[in-house]
PDB file of C-alpha atoms in Angstrom:
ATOM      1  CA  UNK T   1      78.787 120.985 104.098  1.00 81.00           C
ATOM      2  CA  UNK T   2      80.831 120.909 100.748  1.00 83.00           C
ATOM      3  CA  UNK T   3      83.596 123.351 102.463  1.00 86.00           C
ATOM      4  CA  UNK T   4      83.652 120.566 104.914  1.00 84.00           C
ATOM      5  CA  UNK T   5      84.250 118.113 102.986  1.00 85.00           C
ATOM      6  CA  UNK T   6      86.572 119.985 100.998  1.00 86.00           C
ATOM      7  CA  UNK T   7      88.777 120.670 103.665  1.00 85.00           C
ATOM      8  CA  UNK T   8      88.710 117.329 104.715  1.00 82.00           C
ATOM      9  CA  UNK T   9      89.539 115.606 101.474  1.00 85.00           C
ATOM     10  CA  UNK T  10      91.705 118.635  99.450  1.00 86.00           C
ATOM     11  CA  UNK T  11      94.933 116.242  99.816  1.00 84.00           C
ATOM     12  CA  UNK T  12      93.356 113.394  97.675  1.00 83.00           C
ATOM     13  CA  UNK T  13      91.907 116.048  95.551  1.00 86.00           C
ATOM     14  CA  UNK T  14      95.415 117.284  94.881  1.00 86.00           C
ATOM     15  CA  UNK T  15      96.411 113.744  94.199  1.00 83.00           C
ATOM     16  CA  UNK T  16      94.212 113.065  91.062  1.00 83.00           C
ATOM     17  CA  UNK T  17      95.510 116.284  89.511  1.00 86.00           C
ATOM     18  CA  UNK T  18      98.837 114.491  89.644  1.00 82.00           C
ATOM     19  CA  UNK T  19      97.710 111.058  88.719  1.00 82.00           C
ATOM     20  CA  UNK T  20      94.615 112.621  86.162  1.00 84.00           C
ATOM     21  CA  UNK T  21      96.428 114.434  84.067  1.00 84.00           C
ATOM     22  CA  UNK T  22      98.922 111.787  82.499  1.00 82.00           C
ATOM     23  CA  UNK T  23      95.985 109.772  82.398  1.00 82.00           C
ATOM     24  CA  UNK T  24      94.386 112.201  80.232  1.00 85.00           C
ATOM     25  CA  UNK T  25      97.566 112.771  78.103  1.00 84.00           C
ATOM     26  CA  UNK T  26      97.676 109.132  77.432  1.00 81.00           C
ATOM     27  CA  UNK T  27      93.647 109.079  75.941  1.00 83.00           C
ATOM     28  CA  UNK T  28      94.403 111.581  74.150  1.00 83.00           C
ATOM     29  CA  UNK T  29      96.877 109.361  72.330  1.00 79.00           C
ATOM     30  CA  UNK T  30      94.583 107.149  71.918  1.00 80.00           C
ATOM     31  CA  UNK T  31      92.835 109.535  69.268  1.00 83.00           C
ATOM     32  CA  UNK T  32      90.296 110.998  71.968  1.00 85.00           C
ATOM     33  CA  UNK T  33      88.671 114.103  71.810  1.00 88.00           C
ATOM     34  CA  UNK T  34      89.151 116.237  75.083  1.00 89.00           C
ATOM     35  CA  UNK T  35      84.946 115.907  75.470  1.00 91.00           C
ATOM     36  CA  UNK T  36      85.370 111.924  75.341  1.00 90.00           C
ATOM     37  CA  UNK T  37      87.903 112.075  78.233  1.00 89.00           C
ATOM     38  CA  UNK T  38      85.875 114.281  80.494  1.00 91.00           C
ATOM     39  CA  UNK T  39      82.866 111.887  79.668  1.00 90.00           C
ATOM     40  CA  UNK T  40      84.702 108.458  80.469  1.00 87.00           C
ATOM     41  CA  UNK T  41      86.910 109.915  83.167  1.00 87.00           C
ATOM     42  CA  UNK T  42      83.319 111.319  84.847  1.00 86.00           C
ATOM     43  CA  UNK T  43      81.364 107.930  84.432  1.00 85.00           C
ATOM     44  CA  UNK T  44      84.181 105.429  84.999  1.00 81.00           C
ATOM     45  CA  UNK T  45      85.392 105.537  88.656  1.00 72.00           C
ATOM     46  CA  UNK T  46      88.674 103.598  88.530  1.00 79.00           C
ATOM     47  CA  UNK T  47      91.581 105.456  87.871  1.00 76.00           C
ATOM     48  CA  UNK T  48      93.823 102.681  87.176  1.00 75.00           C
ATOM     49  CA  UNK T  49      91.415 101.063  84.947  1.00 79.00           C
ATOM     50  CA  UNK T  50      91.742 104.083  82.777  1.00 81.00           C
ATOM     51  CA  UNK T  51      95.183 103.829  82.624  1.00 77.00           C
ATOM     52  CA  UNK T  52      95.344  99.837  81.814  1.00 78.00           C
ATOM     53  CA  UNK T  53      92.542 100.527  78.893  1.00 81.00           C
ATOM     54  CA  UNK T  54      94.411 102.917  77.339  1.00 77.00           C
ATOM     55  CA  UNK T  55      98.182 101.303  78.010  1.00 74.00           C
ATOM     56  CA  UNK T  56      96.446  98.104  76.668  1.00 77.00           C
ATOM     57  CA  UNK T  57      94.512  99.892  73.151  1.00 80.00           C
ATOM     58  CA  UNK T  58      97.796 101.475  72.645  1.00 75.00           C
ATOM     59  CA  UNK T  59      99.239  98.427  72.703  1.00 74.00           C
ATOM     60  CA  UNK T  60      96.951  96.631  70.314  1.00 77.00           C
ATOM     61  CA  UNK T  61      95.868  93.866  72.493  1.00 76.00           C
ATOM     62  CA  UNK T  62      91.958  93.095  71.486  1.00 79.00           C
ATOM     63  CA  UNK T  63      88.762  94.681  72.955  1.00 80.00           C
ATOM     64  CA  UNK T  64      87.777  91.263  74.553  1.00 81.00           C
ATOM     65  CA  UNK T  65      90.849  91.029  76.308  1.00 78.00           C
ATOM     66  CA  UNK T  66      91.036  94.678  77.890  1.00 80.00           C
ATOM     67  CA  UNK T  67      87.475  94.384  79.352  1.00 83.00           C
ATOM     68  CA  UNK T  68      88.401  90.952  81.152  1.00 80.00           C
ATOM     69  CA  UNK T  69      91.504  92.881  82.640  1.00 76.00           C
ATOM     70  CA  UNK T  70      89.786  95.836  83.508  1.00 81.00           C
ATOM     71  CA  UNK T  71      86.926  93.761  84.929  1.00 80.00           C
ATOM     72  CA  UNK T  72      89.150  91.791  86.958  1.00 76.00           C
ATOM     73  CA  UNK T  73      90.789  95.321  88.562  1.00 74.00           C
ATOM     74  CA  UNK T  74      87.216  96.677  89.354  1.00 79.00           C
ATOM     75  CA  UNK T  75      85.657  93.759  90.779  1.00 77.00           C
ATOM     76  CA  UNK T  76      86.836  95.081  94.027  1.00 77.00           C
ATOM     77  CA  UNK T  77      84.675  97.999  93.921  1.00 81.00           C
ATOM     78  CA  UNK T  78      81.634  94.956  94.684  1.00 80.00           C
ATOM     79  CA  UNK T  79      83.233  94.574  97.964  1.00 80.00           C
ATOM     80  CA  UNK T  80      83.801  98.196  98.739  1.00 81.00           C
ATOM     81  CA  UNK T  81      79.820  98.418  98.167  1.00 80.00           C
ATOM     82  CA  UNK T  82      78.917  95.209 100.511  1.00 80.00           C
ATOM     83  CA  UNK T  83      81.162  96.849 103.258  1.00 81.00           C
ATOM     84  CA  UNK T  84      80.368 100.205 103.271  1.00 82.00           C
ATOM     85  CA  UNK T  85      76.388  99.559 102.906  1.00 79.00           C
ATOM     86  CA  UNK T  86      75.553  98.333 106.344  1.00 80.00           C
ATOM     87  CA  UNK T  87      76.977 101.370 107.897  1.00 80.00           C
ATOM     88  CA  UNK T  88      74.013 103.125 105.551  1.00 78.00           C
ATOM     89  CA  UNK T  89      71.219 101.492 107.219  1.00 74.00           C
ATOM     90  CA  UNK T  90      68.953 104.551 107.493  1.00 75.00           C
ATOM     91  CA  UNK T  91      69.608 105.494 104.470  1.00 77.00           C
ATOM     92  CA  UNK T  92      66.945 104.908 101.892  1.00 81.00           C
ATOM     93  CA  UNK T  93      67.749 102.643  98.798  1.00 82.00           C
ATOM     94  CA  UNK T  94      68.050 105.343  96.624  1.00 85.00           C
ATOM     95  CA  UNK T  95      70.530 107.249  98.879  1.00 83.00           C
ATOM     96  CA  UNK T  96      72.549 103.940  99.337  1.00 83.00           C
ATOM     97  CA  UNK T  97      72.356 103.230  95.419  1.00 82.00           C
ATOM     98  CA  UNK T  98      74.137 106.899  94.744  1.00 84.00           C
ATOM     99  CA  UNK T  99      76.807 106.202  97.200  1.00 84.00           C
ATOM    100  CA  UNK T 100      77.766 102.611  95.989  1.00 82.00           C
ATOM    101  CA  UNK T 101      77.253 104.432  92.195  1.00 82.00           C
ATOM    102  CA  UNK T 102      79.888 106.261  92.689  1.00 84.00           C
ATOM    103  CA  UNK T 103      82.266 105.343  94.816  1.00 83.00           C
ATOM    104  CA  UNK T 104      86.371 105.915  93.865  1.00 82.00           C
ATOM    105  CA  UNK T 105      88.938 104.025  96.469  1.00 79.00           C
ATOM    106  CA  UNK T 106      89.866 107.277  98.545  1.00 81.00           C
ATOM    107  CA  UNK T 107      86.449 108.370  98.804  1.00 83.00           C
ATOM    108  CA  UNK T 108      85.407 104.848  99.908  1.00 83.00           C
ATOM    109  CA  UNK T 109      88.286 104.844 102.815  1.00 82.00           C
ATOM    110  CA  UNK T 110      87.482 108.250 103.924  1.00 83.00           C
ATOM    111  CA  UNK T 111      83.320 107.947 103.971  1.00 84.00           C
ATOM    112  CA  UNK T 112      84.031 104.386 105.592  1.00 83.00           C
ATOM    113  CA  UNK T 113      85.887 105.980 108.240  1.00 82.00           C
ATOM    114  CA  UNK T 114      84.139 108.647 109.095  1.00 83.00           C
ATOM    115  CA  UNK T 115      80.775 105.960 109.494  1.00 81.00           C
ATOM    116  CA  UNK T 116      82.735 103.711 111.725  1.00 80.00           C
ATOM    117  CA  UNK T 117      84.024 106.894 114.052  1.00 77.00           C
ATOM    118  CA  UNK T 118      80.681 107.765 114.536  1.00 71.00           C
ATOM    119  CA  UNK T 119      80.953 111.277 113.206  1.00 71.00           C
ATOM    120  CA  UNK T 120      78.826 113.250 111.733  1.00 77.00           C
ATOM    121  CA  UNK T 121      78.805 111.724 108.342  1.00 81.00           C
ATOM    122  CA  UNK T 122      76.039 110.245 106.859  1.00 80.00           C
ATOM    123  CA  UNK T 123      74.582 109.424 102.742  1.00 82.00           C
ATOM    124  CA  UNK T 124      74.554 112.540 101.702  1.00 85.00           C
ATOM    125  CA  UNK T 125      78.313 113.789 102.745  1.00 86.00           C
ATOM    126  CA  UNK T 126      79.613 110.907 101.274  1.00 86.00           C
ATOM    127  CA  UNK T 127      77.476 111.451  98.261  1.00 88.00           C
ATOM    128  CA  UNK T 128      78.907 114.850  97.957  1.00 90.00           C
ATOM    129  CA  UNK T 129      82.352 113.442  98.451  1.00 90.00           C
ATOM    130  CA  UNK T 130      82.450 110.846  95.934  1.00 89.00           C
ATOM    131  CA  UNK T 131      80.649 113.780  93.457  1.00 90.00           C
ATOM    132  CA  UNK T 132      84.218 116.022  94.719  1.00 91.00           C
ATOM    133  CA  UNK T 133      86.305 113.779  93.554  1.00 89.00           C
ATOM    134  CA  UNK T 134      84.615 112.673  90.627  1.00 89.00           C
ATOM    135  CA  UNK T 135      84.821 115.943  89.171  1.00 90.00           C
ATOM    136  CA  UNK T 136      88.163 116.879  90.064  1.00 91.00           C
ATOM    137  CA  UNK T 137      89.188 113.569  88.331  1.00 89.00           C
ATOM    138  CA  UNK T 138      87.361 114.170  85.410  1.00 90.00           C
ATOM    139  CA  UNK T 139      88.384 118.285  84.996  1.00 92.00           C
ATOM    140  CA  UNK T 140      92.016 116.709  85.812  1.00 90.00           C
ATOM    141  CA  UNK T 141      92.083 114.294  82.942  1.00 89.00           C
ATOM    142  CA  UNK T 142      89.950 116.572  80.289  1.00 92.00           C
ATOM    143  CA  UNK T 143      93.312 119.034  81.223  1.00 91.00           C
ATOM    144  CA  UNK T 144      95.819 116.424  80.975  1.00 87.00           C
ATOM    145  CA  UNK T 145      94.356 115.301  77.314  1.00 87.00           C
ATOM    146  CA  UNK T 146      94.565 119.306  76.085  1.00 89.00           C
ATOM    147  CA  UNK T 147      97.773 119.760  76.967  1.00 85.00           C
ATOM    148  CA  UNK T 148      98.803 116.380  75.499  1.00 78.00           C
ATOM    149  CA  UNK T 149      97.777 117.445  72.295  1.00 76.00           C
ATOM    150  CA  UNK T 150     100.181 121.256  72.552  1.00 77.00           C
ATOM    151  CA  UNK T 151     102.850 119.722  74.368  1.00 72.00           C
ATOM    152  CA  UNK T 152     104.561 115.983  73.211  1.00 70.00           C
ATOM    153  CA  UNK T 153     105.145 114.300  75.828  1.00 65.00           C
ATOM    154  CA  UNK T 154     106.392 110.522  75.479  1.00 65.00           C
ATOM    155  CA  UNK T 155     103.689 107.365  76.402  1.00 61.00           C
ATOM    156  CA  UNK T 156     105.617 105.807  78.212  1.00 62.00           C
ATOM    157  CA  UNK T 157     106.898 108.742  80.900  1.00 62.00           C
ATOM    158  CA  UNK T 158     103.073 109.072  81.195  1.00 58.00           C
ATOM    159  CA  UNK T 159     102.279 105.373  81.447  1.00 58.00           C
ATOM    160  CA  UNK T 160     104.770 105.005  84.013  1.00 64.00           C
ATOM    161  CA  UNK T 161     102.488 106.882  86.516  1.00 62.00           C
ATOM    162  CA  UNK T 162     100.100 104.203  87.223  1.00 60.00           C
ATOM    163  CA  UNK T 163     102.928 101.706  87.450  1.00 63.00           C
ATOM    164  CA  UNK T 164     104.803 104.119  89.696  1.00 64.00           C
ATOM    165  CA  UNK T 165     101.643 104.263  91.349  1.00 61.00           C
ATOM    166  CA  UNK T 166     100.720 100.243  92.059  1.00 62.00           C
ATOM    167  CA  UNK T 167     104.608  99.858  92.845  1.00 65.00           C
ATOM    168  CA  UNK T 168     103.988 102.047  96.059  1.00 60.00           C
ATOM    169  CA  UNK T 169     100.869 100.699  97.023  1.00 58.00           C
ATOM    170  CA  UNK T 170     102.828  96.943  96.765  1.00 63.00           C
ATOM    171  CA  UNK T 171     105.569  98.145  99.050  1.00 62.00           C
ATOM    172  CA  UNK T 172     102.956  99.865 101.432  1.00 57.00           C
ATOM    173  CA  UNK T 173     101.014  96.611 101.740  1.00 60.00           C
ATOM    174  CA  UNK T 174     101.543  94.883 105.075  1.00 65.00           C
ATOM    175  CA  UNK T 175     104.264  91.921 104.380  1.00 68.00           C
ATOM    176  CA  UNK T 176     102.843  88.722 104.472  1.00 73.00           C
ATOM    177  CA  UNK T 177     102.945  85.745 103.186  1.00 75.00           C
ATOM    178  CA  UNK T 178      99.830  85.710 101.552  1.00 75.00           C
ATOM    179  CA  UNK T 179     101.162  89.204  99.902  1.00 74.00           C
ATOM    180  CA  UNK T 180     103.990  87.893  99.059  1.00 80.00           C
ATOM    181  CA  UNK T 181     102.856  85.032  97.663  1.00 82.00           C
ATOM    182  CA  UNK T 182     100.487  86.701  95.184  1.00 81.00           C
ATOM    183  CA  UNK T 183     103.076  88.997  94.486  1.00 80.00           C
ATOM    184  CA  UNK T 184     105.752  86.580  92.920  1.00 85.00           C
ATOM    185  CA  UNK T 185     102.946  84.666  91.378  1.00 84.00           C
ATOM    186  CA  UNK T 186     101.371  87.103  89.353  1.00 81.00           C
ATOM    187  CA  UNK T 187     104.799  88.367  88.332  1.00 83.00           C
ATOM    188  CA  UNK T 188     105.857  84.562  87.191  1.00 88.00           C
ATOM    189  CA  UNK T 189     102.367  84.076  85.612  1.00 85.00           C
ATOM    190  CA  UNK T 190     102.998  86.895  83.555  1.00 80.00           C
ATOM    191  CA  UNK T 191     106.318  86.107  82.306  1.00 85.00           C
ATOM    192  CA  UNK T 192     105.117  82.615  81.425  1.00 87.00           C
ATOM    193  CA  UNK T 193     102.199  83.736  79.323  1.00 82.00           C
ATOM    194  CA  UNK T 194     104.512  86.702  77.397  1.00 79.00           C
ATOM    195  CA  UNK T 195     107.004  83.789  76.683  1.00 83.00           C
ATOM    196  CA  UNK T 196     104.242  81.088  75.671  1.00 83.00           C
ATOM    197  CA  UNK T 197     103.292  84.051  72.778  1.00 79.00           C
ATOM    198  CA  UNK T 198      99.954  84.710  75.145  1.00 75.00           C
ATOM    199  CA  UNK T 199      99.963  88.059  75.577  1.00 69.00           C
ATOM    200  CA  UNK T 200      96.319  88.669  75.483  1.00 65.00           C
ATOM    201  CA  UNK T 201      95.625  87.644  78.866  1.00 69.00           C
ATOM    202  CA  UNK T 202      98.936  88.202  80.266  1.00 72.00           C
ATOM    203  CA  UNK T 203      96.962  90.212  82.895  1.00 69.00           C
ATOM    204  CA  UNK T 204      93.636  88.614  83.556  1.00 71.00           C
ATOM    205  CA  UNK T 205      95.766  85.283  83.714  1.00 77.00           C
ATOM    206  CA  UNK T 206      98.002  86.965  86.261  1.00 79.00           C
ATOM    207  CA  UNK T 207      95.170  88.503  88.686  1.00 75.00           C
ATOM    208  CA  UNK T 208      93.633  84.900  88.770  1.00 81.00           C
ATOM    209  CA  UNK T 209      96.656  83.087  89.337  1.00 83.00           C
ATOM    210  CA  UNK T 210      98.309  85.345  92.200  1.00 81.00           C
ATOM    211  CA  UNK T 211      95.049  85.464  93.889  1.00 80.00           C
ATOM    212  CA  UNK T 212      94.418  81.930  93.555  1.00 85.00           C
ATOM    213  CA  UNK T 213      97.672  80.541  95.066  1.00 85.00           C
ATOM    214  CA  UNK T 214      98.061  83.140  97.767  1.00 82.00           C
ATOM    215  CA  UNK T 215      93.771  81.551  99.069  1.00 83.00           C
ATOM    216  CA  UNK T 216      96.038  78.279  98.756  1.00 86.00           C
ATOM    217  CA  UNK T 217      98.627  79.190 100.363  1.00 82.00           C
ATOM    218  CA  UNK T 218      97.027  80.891 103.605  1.00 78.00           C
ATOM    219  CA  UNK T 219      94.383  77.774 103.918  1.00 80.00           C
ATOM    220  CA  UNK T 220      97.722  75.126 103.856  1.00 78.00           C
ATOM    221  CA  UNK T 221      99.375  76.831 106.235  1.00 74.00           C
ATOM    222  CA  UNK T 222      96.662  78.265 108.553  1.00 70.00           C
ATOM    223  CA  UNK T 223      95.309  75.005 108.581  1.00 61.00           C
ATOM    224  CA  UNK T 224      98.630  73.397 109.278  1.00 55.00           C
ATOM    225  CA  UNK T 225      99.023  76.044 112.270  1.00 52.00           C
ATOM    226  CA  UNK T 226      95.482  75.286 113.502  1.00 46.00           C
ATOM    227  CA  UNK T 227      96.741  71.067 113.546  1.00 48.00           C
ATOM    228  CA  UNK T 228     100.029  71.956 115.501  1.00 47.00           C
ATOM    229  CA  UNK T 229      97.792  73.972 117.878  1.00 42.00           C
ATOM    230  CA  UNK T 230      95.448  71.026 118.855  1.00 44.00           C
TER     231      UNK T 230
END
């Protein structure tokens, strides 16, 4: 079973070595020892929350501020847990608790298809899957922070990663307007709070914002669509 899953998921796998180990170079910065790392990269599931803690304690913004921002990224993970649970319905509650537990984004798309196919994927598999990648995350980053602290390699070339990253998966959403919309709001909210001196929640203030007026923006104009229809 794990050679199955292996095979099936050794591109993603590959993936977090490339994304884990600037993420580990940057906590090391952050005065991390390589055990801490491996710890938080094995117990916290969201890559790019990782990244934004770091970016944000290097950057001296308070404590309070960093876990509303990093709250506000993860949140989704509540909805990856609602959607994926009633394709576990034999599953038992602890089986179901250990999958939601540990879910990461690929893992969730991957076990999530593989449910909806009808294959031959049940609790356990994607138990063992999320475990995979868990631990290839974790070894990934725990690497990344050692050779941060032999080799000096510049924050921000390593920061850049994760914006690289959420710069591709913009451009590879589906253009809408509601996309769009949130988009160019966030960006604008942003701007406004760094030029009104609040840059402590810059980003919270921007997640809330962009998804805010992109709900408005859909329910104006679907509902302006559904009145032209009738």
């Amino acid at each position: 079973m794990v050679l199955k899953i292996v095979r099936t998921v050794w591109p993603v796998m590959l993936t977090y070595v490339a994304i884990g180990a600037p993420c580990g170079m940057i906590m090391g910065q952050t005065g991390m020892e390589p055990w801490m790392v491996f710890a938080l990269s094995s117990t916290f599931v969201t890559g790019s929350g990782q990244f934004m803690i770091c970016n944000l304690w290097l950057a001296g913004v308070p404590a309070a501020s960093i876990v509303a921002s990093v709250a506000a990224i993860s949140s989704r993970f509540a909805l990856y847990s609602a959607s994926i649970a009633p394709h576990l319905t034999g599953a038992s509650k602890r089986q179901t608790l250990a999958v939601a537990a540990t879910l990461t984004e690929e893992a969730y798309g991957i076990s999530l298809a593989k449910l909806v196919e009808g294959e031959d994927w049940g609790p356990r598999e994607s138990f063992v899957l999320n475990v995979i990648l868990i631990a290839t995350w974790g070894v990934s980053c725990t690497m990344g922070a050692i050779v941060g602290a032999v080799v000096d390699i510049p924050t921000a070339i390593a920061a850049f990663i994760c914006t690289s990253l959420f710069i591709f998966l913009l451009f590879s959403q589906r253009l809408s307007r509601g996309n769009v919309v949130a988009a160019v709001s966030g960006a604008v909210s942003v701007a406004v709070c760094k030029f009104l001196g609040l840059v402590n929640i810059a980003v919270p203030a921007s997640v809330v914002v962009g998804i805010t007026i992109a709900l408005a923006c859909d329910a104006v104009f679907d509902g302006r669509g559904a009145r032209d229809a009738r």
